[in-house]
GROMACS .gro file of C-alpha atoms in nm:
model
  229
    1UNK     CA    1   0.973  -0.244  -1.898
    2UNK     CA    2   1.201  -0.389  -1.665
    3UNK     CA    3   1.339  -0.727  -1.663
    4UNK     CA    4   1.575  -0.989  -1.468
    5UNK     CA    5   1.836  -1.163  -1.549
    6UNK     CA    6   2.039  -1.341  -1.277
    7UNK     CA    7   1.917  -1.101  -1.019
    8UNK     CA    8   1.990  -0.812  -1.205
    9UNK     CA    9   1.746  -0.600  -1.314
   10UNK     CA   10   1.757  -0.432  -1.675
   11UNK     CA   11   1.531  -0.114  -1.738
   12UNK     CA   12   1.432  -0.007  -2.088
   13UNK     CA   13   1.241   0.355  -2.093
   14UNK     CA   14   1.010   0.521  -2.401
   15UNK     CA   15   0.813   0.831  -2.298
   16UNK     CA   16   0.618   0.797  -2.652
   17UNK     CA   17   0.298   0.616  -2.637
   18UNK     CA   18   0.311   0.211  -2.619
   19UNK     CA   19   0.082   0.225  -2.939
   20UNK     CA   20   0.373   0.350  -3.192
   21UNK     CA   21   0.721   0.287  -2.944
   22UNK     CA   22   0.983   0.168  -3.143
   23UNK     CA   23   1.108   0.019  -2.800
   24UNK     CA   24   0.799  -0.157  -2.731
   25UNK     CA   25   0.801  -0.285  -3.213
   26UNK     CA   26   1.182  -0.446  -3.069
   27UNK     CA   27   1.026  -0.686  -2.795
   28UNK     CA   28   0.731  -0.821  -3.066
   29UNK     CA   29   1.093  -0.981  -3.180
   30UNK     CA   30   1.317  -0.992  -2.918
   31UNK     CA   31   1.349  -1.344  -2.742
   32UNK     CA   32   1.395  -1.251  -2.349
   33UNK     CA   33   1.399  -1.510  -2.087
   34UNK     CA   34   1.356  -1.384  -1.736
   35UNK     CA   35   1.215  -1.480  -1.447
   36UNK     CA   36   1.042  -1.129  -1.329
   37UNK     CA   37   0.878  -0.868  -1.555
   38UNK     CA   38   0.731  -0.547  -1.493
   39UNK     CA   39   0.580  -0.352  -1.810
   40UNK     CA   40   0.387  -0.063  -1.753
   41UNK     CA   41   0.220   0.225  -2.003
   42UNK     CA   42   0.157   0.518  -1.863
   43UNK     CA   43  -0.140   0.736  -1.843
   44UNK     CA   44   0.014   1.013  -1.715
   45UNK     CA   45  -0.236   1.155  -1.489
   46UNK     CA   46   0.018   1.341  -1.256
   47UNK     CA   47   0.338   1.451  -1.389
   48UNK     CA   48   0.459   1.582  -1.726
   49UNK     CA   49   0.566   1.339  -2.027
   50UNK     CA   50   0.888   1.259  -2.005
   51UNK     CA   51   1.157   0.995  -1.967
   52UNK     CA   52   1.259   1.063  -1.569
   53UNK     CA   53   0.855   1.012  -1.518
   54UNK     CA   54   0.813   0.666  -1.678
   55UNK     CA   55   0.753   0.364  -1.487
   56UNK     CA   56   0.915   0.095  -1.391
   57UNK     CA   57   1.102   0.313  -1.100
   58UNK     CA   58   1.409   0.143  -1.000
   59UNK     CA   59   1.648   0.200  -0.681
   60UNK     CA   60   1.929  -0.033  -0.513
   61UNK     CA   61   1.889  -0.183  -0.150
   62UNK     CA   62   2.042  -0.421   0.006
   63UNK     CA   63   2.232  -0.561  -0.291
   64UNK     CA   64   1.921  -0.603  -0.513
   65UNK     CA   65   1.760  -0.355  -0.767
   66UNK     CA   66   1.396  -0.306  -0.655
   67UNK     CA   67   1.116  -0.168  -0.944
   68UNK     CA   68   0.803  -0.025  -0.929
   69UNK     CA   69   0.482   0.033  -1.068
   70UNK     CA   70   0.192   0.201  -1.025
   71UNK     CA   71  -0.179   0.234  -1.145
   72UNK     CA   72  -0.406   0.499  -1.001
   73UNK     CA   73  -0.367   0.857  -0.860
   74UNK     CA   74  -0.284   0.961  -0.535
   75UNK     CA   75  -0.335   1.274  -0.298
   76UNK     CA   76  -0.195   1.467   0.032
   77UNK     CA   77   0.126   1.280   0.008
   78UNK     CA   78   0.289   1.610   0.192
   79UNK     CA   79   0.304   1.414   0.561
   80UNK     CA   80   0.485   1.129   0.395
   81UNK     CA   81   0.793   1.317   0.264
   82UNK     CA   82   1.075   1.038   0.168
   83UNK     CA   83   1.465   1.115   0.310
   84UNK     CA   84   1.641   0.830   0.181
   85UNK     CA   85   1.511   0.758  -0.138
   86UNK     CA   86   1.452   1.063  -0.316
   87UNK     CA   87   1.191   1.098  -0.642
   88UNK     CA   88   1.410   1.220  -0.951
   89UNK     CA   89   1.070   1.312  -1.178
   90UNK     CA   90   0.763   1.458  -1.039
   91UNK     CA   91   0.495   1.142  -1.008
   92UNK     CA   92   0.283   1.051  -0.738
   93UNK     CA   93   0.383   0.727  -0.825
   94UNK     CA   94   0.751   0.771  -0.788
   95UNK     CA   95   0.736   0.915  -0.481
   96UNK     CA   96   0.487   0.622  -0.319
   97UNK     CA   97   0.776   0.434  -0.423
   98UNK     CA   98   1.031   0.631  -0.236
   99UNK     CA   99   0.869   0.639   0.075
  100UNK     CA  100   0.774   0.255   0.119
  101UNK     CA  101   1.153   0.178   0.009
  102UNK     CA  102   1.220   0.468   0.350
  103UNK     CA  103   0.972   0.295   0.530
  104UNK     CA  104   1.124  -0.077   0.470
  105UNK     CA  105   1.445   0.044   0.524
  106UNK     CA  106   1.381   0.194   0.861
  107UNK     CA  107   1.191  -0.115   0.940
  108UNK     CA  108   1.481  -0.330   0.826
  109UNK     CA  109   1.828  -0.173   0.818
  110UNK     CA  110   2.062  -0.435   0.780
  111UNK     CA  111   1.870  -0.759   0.605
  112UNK     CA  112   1.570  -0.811   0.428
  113UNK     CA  113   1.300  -0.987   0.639
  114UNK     CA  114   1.122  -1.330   0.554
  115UNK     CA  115   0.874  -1.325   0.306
  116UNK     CA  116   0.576  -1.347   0.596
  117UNK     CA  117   0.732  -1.005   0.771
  118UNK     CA  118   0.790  -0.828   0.440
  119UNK     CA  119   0.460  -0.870   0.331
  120UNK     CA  120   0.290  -0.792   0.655
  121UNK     CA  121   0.468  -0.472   0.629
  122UNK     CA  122   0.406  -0.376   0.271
  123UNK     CA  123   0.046  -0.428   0.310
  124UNK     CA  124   0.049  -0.227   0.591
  125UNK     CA  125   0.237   0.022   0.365
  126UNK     CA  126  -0.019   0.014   0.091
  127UNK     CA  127  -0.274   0.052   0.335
  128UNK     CA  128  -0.148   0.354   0.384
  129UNK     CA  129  -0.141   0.484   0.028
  130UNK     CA  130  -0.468   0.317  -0.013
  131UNK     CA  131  -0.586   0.586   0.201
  132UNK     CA  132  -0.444   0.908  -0.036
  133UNK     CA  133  -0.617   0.773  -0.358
  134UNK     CA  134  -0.561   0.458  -0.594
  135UNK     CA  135  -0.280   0.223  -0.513
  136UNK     CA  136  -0.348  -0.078  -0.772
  137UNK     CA  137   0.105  -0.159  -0.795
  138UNK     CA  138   0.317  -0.423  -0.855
  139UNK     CA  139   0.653  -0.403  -0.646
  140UNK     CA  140   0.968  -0.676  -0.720
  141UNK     CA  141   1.291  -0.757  -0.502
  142UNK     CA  142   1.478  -0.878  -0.773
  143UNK     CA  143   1.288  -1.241  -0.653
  144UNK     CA  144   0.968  -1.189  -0.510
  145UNK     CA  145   0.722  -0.972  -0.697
  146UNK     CA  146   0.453  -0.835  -0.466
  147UNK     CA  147   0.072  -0.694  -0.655
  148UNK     CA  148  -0.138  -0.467  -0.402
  149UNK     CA  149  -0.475  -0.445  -0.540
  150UNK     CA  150  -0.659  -0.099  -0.488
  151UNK     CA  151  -0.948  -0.129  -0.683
  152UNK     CA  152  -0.871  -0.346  -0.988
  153UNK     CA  153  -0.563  -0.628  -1.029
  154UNK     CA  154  -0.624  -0.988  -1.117
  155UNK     CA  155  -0.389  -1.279  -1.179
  156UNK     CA  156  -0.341  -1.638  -1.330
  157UNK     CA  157  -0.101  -1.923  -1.317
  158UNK     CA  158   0.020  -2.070  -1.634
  159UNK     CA  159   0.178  -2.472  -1.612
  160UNK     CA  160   0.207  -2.731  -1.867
  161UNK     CA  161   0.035  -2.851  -2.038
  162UNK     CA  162   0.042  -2.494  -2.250
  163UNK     CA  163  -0.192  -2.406  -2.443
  164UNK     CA  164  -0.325  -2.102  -2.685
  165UNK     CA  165  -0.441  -1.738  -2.527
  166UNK     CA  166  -0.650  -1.517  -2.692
  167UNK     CA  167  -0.615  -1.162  -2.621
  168UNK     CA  168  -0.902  -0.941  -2.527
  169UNK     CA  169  -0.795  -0.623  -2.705
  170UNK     CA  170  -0.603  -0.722  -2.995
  171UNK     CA  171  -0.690  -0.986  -3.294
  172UNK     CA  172  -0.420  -1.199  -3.185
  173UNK     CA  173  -0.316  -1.558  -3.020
  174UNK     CA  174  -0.070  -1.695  -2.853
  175UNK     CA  175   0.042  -2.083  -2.857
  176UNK     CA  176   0.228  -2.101  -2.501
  177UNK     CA  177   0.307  -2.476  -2.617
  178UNK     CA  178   0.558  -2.336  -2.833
  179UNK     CA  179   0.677  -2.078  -2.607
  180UNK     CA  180   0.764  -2.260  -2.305
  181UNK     CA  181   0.907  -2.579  -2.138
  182UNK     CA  182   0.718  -2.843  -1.971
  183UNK     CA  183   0.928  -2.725  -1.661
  184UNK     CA  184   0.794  -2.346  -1.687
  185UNK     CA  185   0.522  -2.220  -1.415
  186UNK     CA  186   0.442  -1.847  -1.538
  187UNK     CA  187   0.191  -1.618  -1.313
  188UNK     CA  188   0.044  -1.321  -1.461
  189UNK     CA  189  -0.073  -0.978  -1.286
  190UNK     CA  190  -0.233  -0.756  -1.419
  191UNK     CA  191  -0.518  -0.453  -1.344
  192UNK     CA  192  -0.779  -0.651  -1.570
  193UNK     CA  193  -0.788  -0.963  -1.756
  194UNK     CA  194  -0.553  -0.963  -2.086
  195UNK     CA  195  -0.679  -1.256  -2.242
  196UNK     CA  196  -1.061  -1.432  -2.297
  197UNK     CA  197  -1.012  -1.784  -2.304
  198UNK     CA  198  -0.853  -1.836  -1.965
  199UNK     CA  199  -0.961  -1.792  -1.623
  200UNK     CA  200  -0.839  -1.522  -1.428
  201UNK     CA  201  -0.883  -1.419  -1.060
  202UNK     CA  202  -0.961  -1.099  -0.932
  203UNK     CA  203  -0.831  -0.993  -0.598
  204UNK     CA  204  -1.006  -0.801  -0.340
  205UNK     CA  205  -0.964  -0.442  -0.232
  206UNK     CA  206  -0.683  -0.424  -0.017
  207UNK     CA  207  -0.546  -0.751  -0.078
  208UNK     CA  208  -0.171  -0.853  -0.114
  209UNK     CA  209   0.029  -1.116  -0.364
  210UNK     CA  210   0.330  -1.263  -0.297
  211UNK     CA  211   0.474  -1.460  -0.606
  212UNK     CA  212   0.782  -1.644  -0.624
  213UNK     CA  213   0.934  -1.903  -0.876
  214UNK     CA  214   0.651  -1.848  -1.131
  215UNK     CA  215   0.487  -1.967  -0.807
  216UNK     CA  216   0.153  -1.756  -0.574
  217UNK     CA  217   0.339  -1.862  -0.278
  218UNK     CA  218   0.088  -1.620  -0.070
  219UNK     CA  219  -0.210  -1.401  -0.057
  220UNK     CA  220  -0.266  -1.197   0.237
  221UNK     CA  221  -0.608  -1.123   0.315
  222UNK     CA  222  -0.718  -0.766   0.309
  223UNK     CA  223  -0.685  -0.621   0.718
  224UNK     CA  224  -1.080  -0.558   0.867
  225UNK     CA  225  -1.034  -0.154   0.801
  226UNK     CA  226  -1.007  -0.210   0.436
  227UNK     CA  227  -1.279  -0.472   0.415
  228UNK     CA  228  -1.491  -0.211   0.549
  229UNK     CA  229  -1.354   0.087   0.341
   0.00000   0.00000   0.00000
């Protein structure tokens, strides 16, 4: 998991499974306000088990700690080799990372673009990766967060007035009335729905979210070649 606090992004790691983390038993506790959040457990299709392999990925540019994660698997990465940012474990994910951080910092040296440029480009980006394999991720800036949606990722907006989710998987609700502020607008991405008593929407193949402030300030429309693909 990875969270921030005043811009500044705060990584917590557990190689063990989700299921029986000691980590993940401290935040069923913990009381953590942030306004981005990136969990992630791993299935660990490529790579070993180990801590250097767990997601969120994290590296530093322009002043701001970007994270990562990924869902899916990808292939022939070998013509997309990464020079600034260099992969410390051995994922496919970490190194999709990498190379769209290279990518956007070729693209952008200096500044970060606007949120209509950035986005253009990431799509384009994930387009790309699209191509190897699976690409469902979730990407932050410290205060966007960007979701790229592969095959699978859906999303809702929370807003008072709260009420009570139910999760899908577990026997066990949630009274967001309790949990929140009339003030708070929280948006939720994830690969499938997490809860059965809310709406969700599903993206389409291809298809990029920009979210800001709790806020979907954008979703750009999957390009023609990945309508088709």
């Amino acid at each position: 998991i990875v969270f921030y606090v005043d811009g500044r992004g705060r990584s917590i790691h557990d190689p063990h499974p989700g299921a029986n983390s000691e980590i993940a038993n401290l935040f069923k506790t913990a009381s953590i306000k942030s306004h981005v959040v990136i969990s992630h457990i791993r299935q660990a299709n490529v790579g070993n088990v180990s801590l250097i392999n767990t997601h969120p990925y994290s590296r530093h540019l322009w002043g701001r700690t970007w994270s990562f994660a990924h869902n899916g698997e990808l292939g022939n990465l070998d013509s997309l080799e990464p020079r600034r940012h260099r992969p410390i474990g051995s994922t496919d994910s970490e190194f999709a990372f990498c190379w769209i951080l290279d990518q956007i910092t070729s693209a952008y040296p200096d500044q970060p673009p606007n949120s209509e440029r950035s986005g253009k480009l990431l799509q384009e980006l994930c387009d790309t990766l699209r191509a190897r394999g699976i690409f469902n991720m979730i990407l932050t800036d410290s205060r966007r967060l960007y979701a790229y949606c592969s095959t699978k990722m859906c999303w809702l907006t929370r807003r008072a007035p709260f009420g009570k989710a139910t999760l899908k998987d577990a026997n066990m609700t949630v009274n967001f009335g309790e949990e929140t502020t009339g003030r708070d607008i929280v948006t939720i991405v994830a690969t499938t729905p997490l809860t059965e008593n809310e709406e969700w929407k599903c993206m389409s193949k291809g298809e990029l979210c920009i979210i800001e402030d709790g806020e979907v300030r954008s979703i750009a429309p999957a390009d023609a070649v990945a309508k088709s693909a």
